[in-house]
Coordinates of C-alpha atoms in Angstrom, one line a residue:
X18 CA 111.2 114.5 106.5
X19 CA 113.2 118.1 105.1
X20 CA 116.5 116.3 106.0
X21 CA 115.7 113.6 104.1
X22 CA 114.3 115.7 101.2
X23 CA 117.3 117.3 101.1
X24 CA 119.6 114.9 100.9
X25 CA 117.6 113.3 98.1
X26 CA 118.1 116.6 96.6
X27 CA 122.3 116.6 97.5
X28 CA 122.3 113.3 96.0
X29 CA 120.6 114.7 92.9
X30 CA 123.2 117.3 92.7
X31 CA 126.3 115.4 93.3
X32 CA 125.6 112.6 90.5
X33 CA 124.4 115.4 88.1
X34 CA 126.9 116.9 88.6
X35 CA 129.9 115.1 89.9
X36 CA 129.5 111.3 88.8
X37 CA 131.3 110.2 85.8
X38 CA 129.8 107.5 83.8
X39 CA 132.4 106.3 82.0
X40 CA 135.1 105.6 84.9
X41 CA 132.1 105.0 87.6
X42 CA 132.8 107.5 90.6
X43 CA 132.8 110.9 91.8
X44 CA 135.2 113.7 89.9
X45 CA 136.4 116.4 92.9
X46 CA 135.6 118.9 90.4
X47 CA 132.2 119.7 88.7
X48 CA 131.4 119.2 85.0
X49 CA 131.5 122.8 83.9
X50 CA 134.9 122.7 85.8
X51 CA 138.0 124.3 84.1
X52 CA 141.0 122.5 85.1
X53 CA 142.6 120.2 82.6
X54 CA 142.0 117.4 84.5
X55 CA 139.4 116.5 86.5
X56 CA 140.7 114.0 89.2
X57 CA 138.9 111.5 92.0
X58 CA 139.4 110.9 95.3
X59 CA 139.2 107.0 96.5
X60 CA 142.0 106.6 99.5
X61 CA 140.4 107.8 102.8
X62 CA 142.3 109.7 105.4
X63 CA 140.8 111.1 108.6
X64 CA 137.5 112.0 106.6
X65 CA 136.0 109.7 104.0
X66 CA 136.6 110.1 100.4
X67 CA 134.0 111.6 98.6
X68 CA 133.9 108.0 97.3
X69 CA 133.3 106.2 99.9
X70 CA 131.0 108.6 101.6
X71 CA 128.8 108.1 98.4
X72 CA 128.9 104.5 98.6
X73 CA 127.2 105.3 101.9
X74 CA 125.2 107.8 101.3
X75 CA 124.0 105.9 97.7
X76 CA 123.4 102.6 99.3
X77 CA 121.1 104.2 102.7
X78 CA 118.9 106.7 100.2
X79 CA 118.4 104.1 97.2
X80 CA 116.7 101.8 99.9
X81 CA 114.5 104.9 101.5
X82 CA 113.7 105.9 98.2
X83 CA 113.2 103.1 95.9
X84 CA 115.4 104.2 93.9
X85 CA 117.5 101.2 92.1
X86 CA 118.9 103.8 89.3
X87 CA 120.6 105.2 92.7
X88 CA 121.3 101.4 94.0
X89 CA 123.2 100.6 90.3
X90 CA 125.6 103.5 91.1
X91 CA 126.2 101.9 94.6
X92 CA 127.2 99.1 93.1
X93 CA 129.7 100.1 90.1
X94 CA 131.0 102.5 92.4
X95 CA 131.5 99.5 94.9
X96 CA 132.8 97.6 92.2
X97 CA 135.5 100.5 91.1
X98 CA 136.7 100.4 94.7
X99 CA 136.8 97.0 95.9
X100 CA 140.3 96.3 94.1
X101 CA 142.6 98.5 95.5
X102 CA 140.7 98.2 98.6
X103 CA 141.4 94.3 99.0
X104 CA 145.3 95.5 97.6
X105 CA 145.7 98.6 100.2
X106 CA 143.2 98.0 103.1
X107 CA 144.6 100.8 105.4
X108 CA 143.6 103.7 103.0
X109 CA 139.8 103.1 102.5
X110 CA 139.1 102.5 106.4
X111 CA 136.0 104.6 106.0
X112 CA 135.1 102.5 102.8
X113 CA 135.1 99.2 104.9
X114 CA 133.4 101.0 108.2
X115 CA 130.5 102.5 105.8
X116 CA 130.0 98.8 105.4
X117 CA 129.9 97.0 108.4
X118 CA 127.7 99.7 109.6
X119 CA 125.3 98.5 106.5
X120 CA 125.4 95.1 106.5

């Protein structure tokens, strides 16, 4: 039950403060960051992108919780990332794992 509380309360953070609503997916940087652009990380290498780890972490705790303001997210950020997946498969391994583990 705490690990679950807590990463309902990650999650929290992370879309406060990292989601961008008008390009759909996570910024590397925070909103009160400084730099003069704030830019996203979609292509996974040996770790998952922030992206695609959200698109797992979004899609396991919107079911636990109920929560379909969480399961929208999921799927615009799915959305955002399917394209250039289909285009260049080898750089969102992660991305497609995330979902065969899911579905």
């Amino acid at each position: 039950k705490e690990y679950l509380e807590w990463a309902v309360e990650l999650q929290e953070i992370m879309i406060t403060d990292f989601f961008d609503k008008e390009s759909g997916v996570f910024r590397m940087v925070d909103k009160k960051g400084v730099l003069c652009v704030n830019p996203f990380d979609m292509h996974d290498s040996a770790i998952p992108s922030s992206n695609s780890a959200s698109v797992f972490n979004l899609r396991v705790l919107s079911d636990k919780m109920h929560r379909a303001d969480w399961k929208e997210i999921c799927t615009r950020l799915e959305k955002g990332i399917s394209g250039s997946a289909r285009k260049w498969p080898d750089g969102f391994a992660w991305f497609f794992a995330f979902h065969a583990i899911l579905n």
